Amino acid sequence: MPFEQHQEKNYAKDAQSIFQAALKVTEKLDGKIISSAPDKFKLTARFPKTILGQTLGDRTELSCEVRVDGEGSMVIVDAFPLDAVERKLMFGARKGVTLTVVTWFIAHLEHNLGIPPAK
């Protein structure tokens, strides 16, 4: 399983509402925004080892970009684990932590957008 995660999803929502939902999700998951470009619908955030009361074991950096795609929007999420001094972790990361953060981020994003969970 790769330490780095990349996911793309399409939504029938406008880019601005998706970007605002991504900001709310970042706050809900205790993320700290380290860079943001609202005019380009981009943000980068760092998440702690413990999210929603669950200790995951690694810190994670996640970037989210929303692109206008026809009548809807495409969300592009990239994430990777961080070491204790917030540098990209190249080895020794715990298996599945980054994927868990990305999965939670997308699930909370879809919840904020009013999209029912996939079965």
mmCIF file of C-alpha atoms in Angstrom:
data_model
loop_
_atom_site.group_PDB
_atom_site.id
_atom_site.type_symbol
_atom_site.label_atom_id
_atom_site.label_comp_id
_atom_site.label_asym_id
_atom_site.label_seq_id
_atom_site.Cartn_x
_atom_site.Cartn_y
_atom_site.Cartn_z
ATOM 1 C CA MET A 1 0.000 0.000 0.000
ATOM 2 C CA PRO A 2 1.541 3.344 -1.013
ATOM 3 C CA PHE A 3 2.107 5.978 1.640
ATOM 4 C CA GLU A 4 0.943 8.699 -0.749
ATOM 5 C CA GLN A 5 -2.728 8.866 -1.676
ATOM 6 C CA HIS A 6 -4.388 10.440 -4.721
ATOM 7 C CA GLN A 7 -8.135 10.457 -5.280
ATOM 8 C CA GLU A 8 -10.396 12.270 -7.714
ATOM 9 C CA LYS A 9 -14.180 12.499 -7.496
ATOM 10 C CA ASN A 10 -16.821 14.352 -9.502
ATOM 11 C CA TYR A 11 -19.782 16.113 -7.918
ATOM 12 C CA ALA A 12 -22.786 17.879 -9.394
ATOM 13 C CA LYS A 13 -22.109 20.931 -7.207
ATOM 14 C CA ASP A 14 -20.470 24.287 -7.849
ATOM 15 C CA ALA A 15 -16.784 24.724 -7.002
ATOM 16 C CA GLN A 16 -17.364 27.453 -4.407
ATOM 17 C CA SER A 17 -19.753 25.364 -2.285
ATOM 18 C CA ILE A 18 -17.371 22.384 -2.437
ATOM 19 C CA PHE A 19 -14.415 24.552 -1.421
ATOM 20 C CA GLN A 20 -16.386 26.000 1.527
ATOM 21 C CA ALA A 21 -17.367 22.473 2.582
ATOM 22 C CA ALA A 22 -13.680 21.429 2.398
ATOM 23 C CA LEU A 23 -12.761 24.284 4.752
ATOM 24 C CA LYS A 24 -15.431 23.129 7.236
ATOM 25 C CA VAL A 25 -14.247 19.517 7.004
ATOM 26 C CA THR A 26 -10.655 20.554 7.670
ATOM 27 C CA GLU A 27 -11.754 22.343 10.834
ATOM 28 C CA LYS A 28 -13.984 19.429 11.910
ATOM 29 C CA LEU A 29 -11.092 16.947 11.545
ATOM 30 C CA ASP A 30 -8.752 19.227 13.573
ATOM 31 C CA GLY A 31 -6.694 20.127 10.508
ATOM 32 C CA LYS A 32 -4.566 23.256 10.357
ATOM 33 C CA ILE A 33 -4.653 25.099 7.030
ATOM 34 C CA ILE A 34 -1.104 25.928 5.969
ATOM 35 C CA SER A 35 -1.947 27.452 2.585
ATOM 36 C CA SER A 36 -5.108 28.466 0.846
ATOM 37 C CA ALA A 37 -5.978 29.981 -2.525
ATOM 38 C CA PRO A 38 -9.749 30.596 -2.433
ATOM 39 C CA ASP A 39 -9.713 32.133 -5.925
ATOM 40 C CA LYS A 40 -8.266 28.846 -7.288
ATOM 41 C CA PHE A 41 -10.315 26.646 -4.910
ATOM 42 C CA LYS A 42 -7.165 25.095 -3.389
ATOM 43 C CA LEU A 43 -6.101 24.382 0.171
ATOM 44 C CA THR A 44 -3.362 22.490 1.938
ATOM 45 C CA ALA A 45 -3.780 21.345 5.529
ATOM 46 C CA ARG A 46 -1.907 19.317 8.112
ATOM 47 C CA PHE A 47 -3.709 16.873 10.351
ATOM 48 C CA PRO A 48 -2.497 15.666 13.779
ATOM 49 C CA LYS A 49 -1.932 12.084 14.929
ATOM 50 C CA THR A 50 -5.278 12.066 16.741
ATOM 51 C CA ILE A 51 -8.436 12.873 14.755
ATOM 52 C CA LEU A 52 -11.980 12.660 16.140
ATOM 53 C CA GLY A 53 -10.614 11.031 19.289
ATOM 54 C CA GLN A 54 -8.871 8.226 17.396
ATOM 55 C CA THR A 55 -5.096 7.948 17.494
ATOM 56 C CA LEU A 56 -3.875 7.136 13.997
ATOM 57 C CA GLY A 57 -0.144 7.241 14.688
ATOM 58 C CA ASP A 58 1.101 9.591 11.943
ATOM 59 C CA ARG A 59 0.569 13.215 11.012
ATOM 60 C CA THR A 60 -0.792 13.798 7.508
ATOM 61 C CA GLU A 61 -0.570 16.596 4.968
ATOM 62 C CA LEU A 62 -3.519 16.813 2.590
ATOM 63 C CA SER A 63 -4.121 19.102 -0.365
ATOM 64 C CA CYS A 64 -7.531 19.579 -1.907
ATOM 65 C CA GLU A 65 -8.232 21.249 -5.243
ATOM 66 C CA VAL A 66 -11.657 21.815 -6.781
ATOM 67 C CA ARG A 67 -11.820 22.184 -10.564
ATOM 68 C CA VAL A 68 -14.865 23.202 -12.584
ATOM 69 C CA ASP A 69 -15.717 20.216 -14.759
ATOM 70 C CA GLY A 70 -18.604 20.805 -17.153
ATOM 71 C CA GLU A 71 -21.797 21.252 -15.137
ATOM 72 C CA GLY A 72 -20.216 20.004 -11.917
ATOM 73 C CA SER A 73 -16.846 20.012 -10.213
ATOM 74 C CA MET A 74 -13.948 17.632 -9.747
ATOM 75 C CA VAL A 75 -12.292 17.292 -6.349
ATOM 76 C CA ILE A 76 -8.642 16.229 -6.357
ATOM 77 C CA VAL A 77 -7.166 15.110 -3.039
ATOM 78 C CA ASP A 78 -3.488 14.291 -2.519
ATOM 79 C CA ALA A 79 -2.066 13.296 0.857
ATOM 80 C CA PHE A 80 1.102 11.924 2.434
ATOM 81 C CA PRO A 81 2.416 11.187 5.956
ATOM 82 C CA LEU A 82 4.625 13.621 7.882
ATOM 83 C CA ASP A 83 7.418 13.072 10.384
ATOM 84 C CA ALA A 84 7.612 14.789 13.791
ATOM 85 C CA VAL A 85 9.026 18.007 12.315
ATOM 86 C CA GLU A 86 6.376 18.055 9.554
ATOM 87 C CA ARG A 87 8.557 16.884 6.676
ATOM 88 C CA LYS A 88 7.373 14.307 4.160
ATOM 89 C CA LEU A 89 7.845 10.850 5.640
ATOM 90 C CA MET A 90 9.708 8.696 3.123
ATOM 91 C CA PHE A 91 9.752 5.422 5.088
ATOM 92 C CA GLY A 92 8.453 3.990 8.338
ATOM 93 C CA ALA A 93 4.914 5.326 8.040
ATOM 94 C CA ARG A 94 2.136 3.283 9.576
ATOM 95 C CA LYS A 95 0.092 1.325 7.078
ATOM 96 C CA GLY A 96 -3.283 2.798 6.164
ATOM 97 C CA VAL A 97 -3.078 6.069 8.118
ATOM 98 C CA THR A 98 -2.976 8.377 5.098
ATOM 99 C CA LEU A 99 -5.758 6.427 3.383
ATOM 100 C CA THR A 100 -7.878 6.719 6.548
ATOM 101 C CA VAL A 101 -7.454 10.511 6.651
ATOM 102 C CA VAL A 102 -8.373 10.818 2.957
ATOM 103 C CA THR A 103 -11.390 8.531 3.404
ATOM 104 C CA TRP A 104 -12.637 10.531 6.396
ATOM 105 C CA PHE A 105 -12.048 13.820 4.575
ATOM 106 C CA ILE A 106 -14.077 12.713 1.543
ATOM 107 C CA ALA A 107 -16.843 11.180 3.692
ATOM 108 C CA HIS A 108 -17.215 14.389 5.715
ATOM 109 C CA LEU A 109 -17.047 16.481 2.527
ATOM 110 C CA GLU A 110 -19.878 14.473 0.981
ATOM 111 C CA HIS A 111 -21.879 14.748 4.215
ATOM 112 C CA ASN A 112 -21.443 18.553 4.185
ATOM 113 C CA LEU A 113 -22.561 18.649 0.546
ATOM 114 C CA GLY A 114 -25.659 16.567 1.334
ATOM 115 C CA ILE A 115 -24.534 13.597 -0.742
ATOM 116 C CA PRO A 116 -25.746 10.280 0.714
ATOM 117 C CA PRO A 117 -23.020 7.777 1.668
ATOM 118 C CA ALA A 118 -22.172 5.075 -0.853
ATOM 119 C CA LYS A 119 -23.332 1.580 0.044
#
